[in-house]
Amino acid sequence: EPEVTQTPSHQVTQMGQEVILRCVPISNHLYFYWYRQILGQKVEFLVSFYNNEISEKSEIFDDQFSVERPDGSNFTLKIRSTKLEDSAMYFCASSDMTGGNEKLFFGSGTQLSVL
Amino acid sequence: RKEVEQDPGPFNVPEGATVAFNCTYSNSASQSFFWYRQDCRKEPKLLMSVYSSGNEDGRFTAQLNRASQYISLLIRDSKLSDSATYLCVVNPYYTGGFKTIFGAGTRLFVKA
């Protein structure tokens, strides 16, 4: 069964450092998303991406965040200068919008720890 | 009002019980509705879509009431493996973009 893959599974970084989280969506999907989940809290929408541009973004997705699809398969989330409060599980998801029905398929996540 | 609101629980039920979860959403223009399941420290996984006519998948039944902006999930004959957090998910197309919103989830514990 096709799946969304995320790397790395764990990332530890120092405050102020840049991190790049990587995702390979399901190959025939065209819609891509990043979500985050702080421990014990809800899954929060960060950004959606379609046709090589951002479709929607939340208030969390400020100038420190950026997304890119550099080569037609990878979908990356970059955090330029990490803060302690960026520590969370980051989930990538993709969908194909077949029939307009937006079922999301998630990767297993990257646990980001900012020290 | 939160975009998607759920009772956090936890619901503690014995095996074999029937349990129901509710969810309300704030935007009447919302188009797509889903229930996802999330196990501890894992990614959310799609449980089922929710249609206006109601739909059933084995022991699971989902209902949508657009007039009341209300979604429900019924689990019959609960199994130990049903223990998880159940996430109500809504796609509010009002923004013109793609922004799927998750509720905070309802925790279910099924006991032997």
Coordinates of C-alpha atoms in Angstrom, one line a residue:
Chain A
E1 CA 0.0 0.0 0.0
P2 CA 1.4 3.4 -0.9
E3 CA 2.4 5.5 2.0
V4 CA 3.8 8.9 3.0
T5 CA 7.3 8.7 4.3
Q6 CA 9.0 11.3 6.6
T7 CA 12.6 11.7 7.5
P8 CA 14.1 11.9 10.0
S9 CA 11.9 10.3 12.6
H10 CA 13.6 12.3 15.3
Q11 CA 15.5 15.6 15.1
V12 CA 17.3 17.3 18.0
T13 CA 18.5 20.9 17.4
Q14 CA 19.7 23.9 19.3
M15 CA 17.5 26.9 19.6
G16 CA 18.2 29.3 16.7
Q17 CA 19.3 26.6 14.3
E18 CA 17.6 25.9 11.0
V19 CA 15.9 22.5 10.5
I20 CA 14.5 20.9 7.4
L21 CA 11.9 18.2 7.7
R22 CA 11.4 16.0 4.7
C23 CA 8.4 14.2 3.3
V24 CA 7.8 12.0 0.3
P25 CA 4.0 12.1 -0.4
I26 CA 2.1 9.3 -2.1
S27 CA 3.2 9.5 -5.8
N28 CA -0.1 10.3 -7.5
H29 CA -1.2 12.8 -4.9
L30 CA -1.3 16.5 -5.7
Y31 CA -2.2 18.1 -2.4
F32 CA 0.3 18.3 0.5
Y33 CA 0.1 19.5 4.0
W34 CA 2.1 20.0 7.2
Y35 CA 0.6 19.6 10.6
R36 CA 2.1 19.7 14.0
Q37 CA 1.1 18.3 17.4
I38 CA 2.6 19.5 20.6
L39 CA 2.7 16.7 23.2
G40 CA -0.7 16.3 24.7
Q41 CA -2.4 18.8 22.4
K42 CA -4.4 18.7 19.2
V43 CA -3.2 18.2 15.7
E44 CA -2.7 21.8 14.3
F45 CA -2.9 22.8 10.7
L46 CA 0.3 24.6 9.5
V47 CA 0.1 24.8 5.7
S48 CA -1.4 23.3 2.5
F49 CA 0.4 23.2 -0.8
Y50 CA -1.0 22.7 -4.3
N51 CA 0.3 23.3 -7.8
N52 CA 3.7 24.5 -6.5
E53 CA 2.3 27.2 -4.2
I54 CA 0.9 27.6 -0.8
S55 CA -2.9 27.2 -0.7
E56 CA -3.6 28.0 2.9
K57 CA -1.6 28.7 6.0
S58 CA -2.4 29.2 9.6
E59 CA -1.3 31.9 12.0
I60 CA 1.4 29.5 13.3
F61 CA 3.0 29.4 9.8
D62 CA 4.9 32.7 10.2
D63 CA 8.0 34.0 8.4
Q64 CA 10.2 31.5 10.2
F65 CA 8.5 28.7 8.2
S66 CA 8.7 27.8 4.6
V67 CA 7.7 24.9 2.4
E68 CA 9.2 23.7 -0.9
R69 CA 8.7 20.9 -3.4
P70 CA 12.2 21.0 -4.8
D71 CA 12.2 18.0 -7.2
G72 CA 8.7 16.8 -7.8
S73 CA 8.8 14.1 -5.2
N74 CA 10.0 15.6 -1.9
F75 CA 8.0 18.1 0.1
T76 CA 10.0 19.9 2.8
L77 CA 9.2 22.1 5.8
K78 CA 12.0 24.5 6.8
I79 CA 12.1 26.3 10.1
R80 CA 14.7 29.0 9.9
S81 CA 15.5 29.8 13.5
T82 CA 14.0 27.3 15.8
K83 CA 12.4 28.3 19.1
L84 CA 11.8 26.1 22.2
E85 CA 8.1 26.2 21.4
D86 CA 8.7 24.6 18.0
S87 CA 9.3 21.3 19.8
A88 CA 6.5 19.1 18.5
M89 CA 5.7 16.1 16.3
Y90 CA 5.4 17.3 12.7
F91 CA 3.2 15.4 10.4
C92 CA 3.2 15.5 6.6
A93 CA 0.1 14.5 4.8
S94 CA -1.1 14.2 1.2
S95 CA -4.3 13.7 -0.6
D96 CA -5.6 13.2 -4.2
M97 CA -8.9 15.0 -3.8
T98 CA -10.7 12.3 -5.8
G99 CA -14.3 13.4 -6.3
G100 CA -13.5 16.4 -4.1
N101 CA -13.3 14.2 -1.0
E102 CA -10.2 15.2 0.9
K103 CA -9.0 12.2 2.7
L104 CA -5.6 12.8 4.2
F105 CA -2.9 10.2 4.4
F106 CA -0.3 10.9 7.0
G107 CA 3.4 10.1 7.4
S108 CA 4.6 8.7 10.7
G109 CA 5.9 12.1 11.8
T110 CA 9.2 13.8 12.7
Q111 CA 9.6 14.4 16.4
L112 CA 11.5 17.8 16.7
S113 CA 13.1 18.6 20.0
V114 CA 14.5 22.1 20.3
L115 CA 17.0 22.5 23.2
Chain B
R1 CA -16.6 29.2 19.1
K2 CA -13.9 26.7 18.1
E3 CA -13.9 25.6 14.5
V4 CA -14.3 21.9 15.5
E5 CA -15.3 21.0 19.0
Q6 CA -15.3 17.6 20.7
D7 CA -15.8 16.2 24.2
P8 CA -12.3 15.3 25.3
G9 CA -13.5 12.4 27.4
P10 CA -12.1 10.0 28.4
F11 CA -14.7 7.5 27.8
N12 CA -14.1 4.3 29.8
V13 CA -16.2 1.4 28.5
P14 CA -16.2 -2.4 28.9
E15 CA -15.6 -4.7 26.0
G16 CA -18.8 -5.2 24.0
A17 CA -20.3 -1.8 24.9
T18 CA -21.7 0.7 22.5
V19 CA -20.2 4.1 22.7
A20 CA -21.0 7.3 20.8
F21 CA -18.9 10.5 20.2
N22 CA -20.2 13.8 19.1
C23 CA -18.6 16.7 17.3
T24 CA -19.8 20.2 16.4
Y25 CA -18.3 22.5 13.8
S26 CA -18.7 26.2 13.5
N27 CA -18.7 26.9 9.7
S28 CA -21.9 26.0 7.9
A29 CA -20.1 26.1 4.5
S30 CA -17.9 23.1 5.5
Q31 CA -18.0 20.5 2.8
S32 CA -16.1 17.4 3.9
F33 CA -16.2 15.5 7.2
F34 CA -14.2 12.6 8.6
W35 CA -13.4 10.6 11.6
Y36 CA -9.7 9.8 12.2
R37 CA -8.2 7.6 14.8
Q38 CA -4.9 8.4 16.5
D39 CA -3.0 6.0 18.7
C40 CA -0.6 7.3 21.3
R41 CA 2.4 9.1 19.7
K42 CA 1.3 7.9 16.2
E43 CA 0.0 9.6 13.1
P44 CA -3.8 10.1 12.6
K45 CA -5.3 7.4 10.4
L46 CA -8.5 7.8 8.5
L47 CA -11.4 5.8 10.1
M48 CA -14.2 6.8 7.8
S49 CA -15.7 9.7 5.8
V50 CA -19.0 11.1 7.0
Y51 CA -21.9 11.6 4.5
S52 CA -25.2 13.4 4.9
S53 CA -27.1 10.1 4.4
G54 CA -25.1 8.4 7.2
N55 CA -22.7 5.6 6.6
E56 CA -21.6 2.4 8.2
D57 CA -18.4 0.4 8.2
G58 CA -18.7 -2.8 10.2
R59 CA -19.1 -1.8 13.8
F60 CA -18.7 1.9 13.1
T61 CA -21.5 4.3 12.1
A62 CA -21.1 7.9 11.2
Q63 CA -23.8 10.5 10.9
L64 CA -23.9 14.1 9.7
N65 CA -26.5 16.7 10.6
R66 CA -25.8 19.8 8.5
A67 CA -28.7 21.8 10.1
S68 CA -27.2 21.4 13.5
Q69 CA -23.6 21.3 12.3
Y70 CA -23.1 18.1 14.2
I71 CA -21.2 14.9 13.5
S72 CA -21.4 11.6 15.4
L73 CA -19.6 8.3 15.5
L74 CA -21.1 5.2 17.0
I75 CA -18.9 2.2 17.9
R76 CA -20.8 -1.0 18.6
D77 CA -19.4 -4.1 20.3
S78 CA -16.3 -2.3 21.5
K79 CA -13.0 -4.1 21.3
L80 CA -9.8 -3.6 23.4
S81 CA -8.1 -2.5 20.1
D82 CA -10.6 0.4 19.7
S83 CA -8.8 2.2 22.6
A84 CA -7.5 5.3 20.9
T85 CA -8.2 9.0 20.4
Y86 CA -10.9 9.7 17.9
L87 CA -10.5 12.9 15.9
C88 CA -13.4 14.8 14.2
V89 CA -12.1 16.4 11.1
V90 CA -13.7 19.1 8.9
N91 CA -12.7 20.7 5.7
P92 CA -14.0 24.3 5.6
Y93 CA -13.9 25.3 1.9
Y94 CA -15.1 28.8 2.8
T95 CA -11.5 30.0 2.6
G96 CA -11.2 28.8 -1.1
G97 CA -8.2 26.8 -0.2
F98 CA -7.4 23.5 1.4
K99 CA -7.4 23.6 5.1
T100 CA -8.5 20.5 7.0
I101 CA -9.2 21.2 10.6
F102 CA -8.9 18.6 13.4
G103 CA -10.8 18.6 16.6
A104 CA -8.9 18.0 19.8
G105 CA -10.1 14.4 20.0
T106 CA -12.1 12.2 22.3
R107 CA -10.1 9.6 24.2
L108 CA -11.6 6.1 24.4
F109 CA -10.4 3.3 26.8
V110 CA -12.0 -0.1 26.3
K111 CA -11.5 -2.4 29.3
A112 CA -11.6 -6.1 29.5

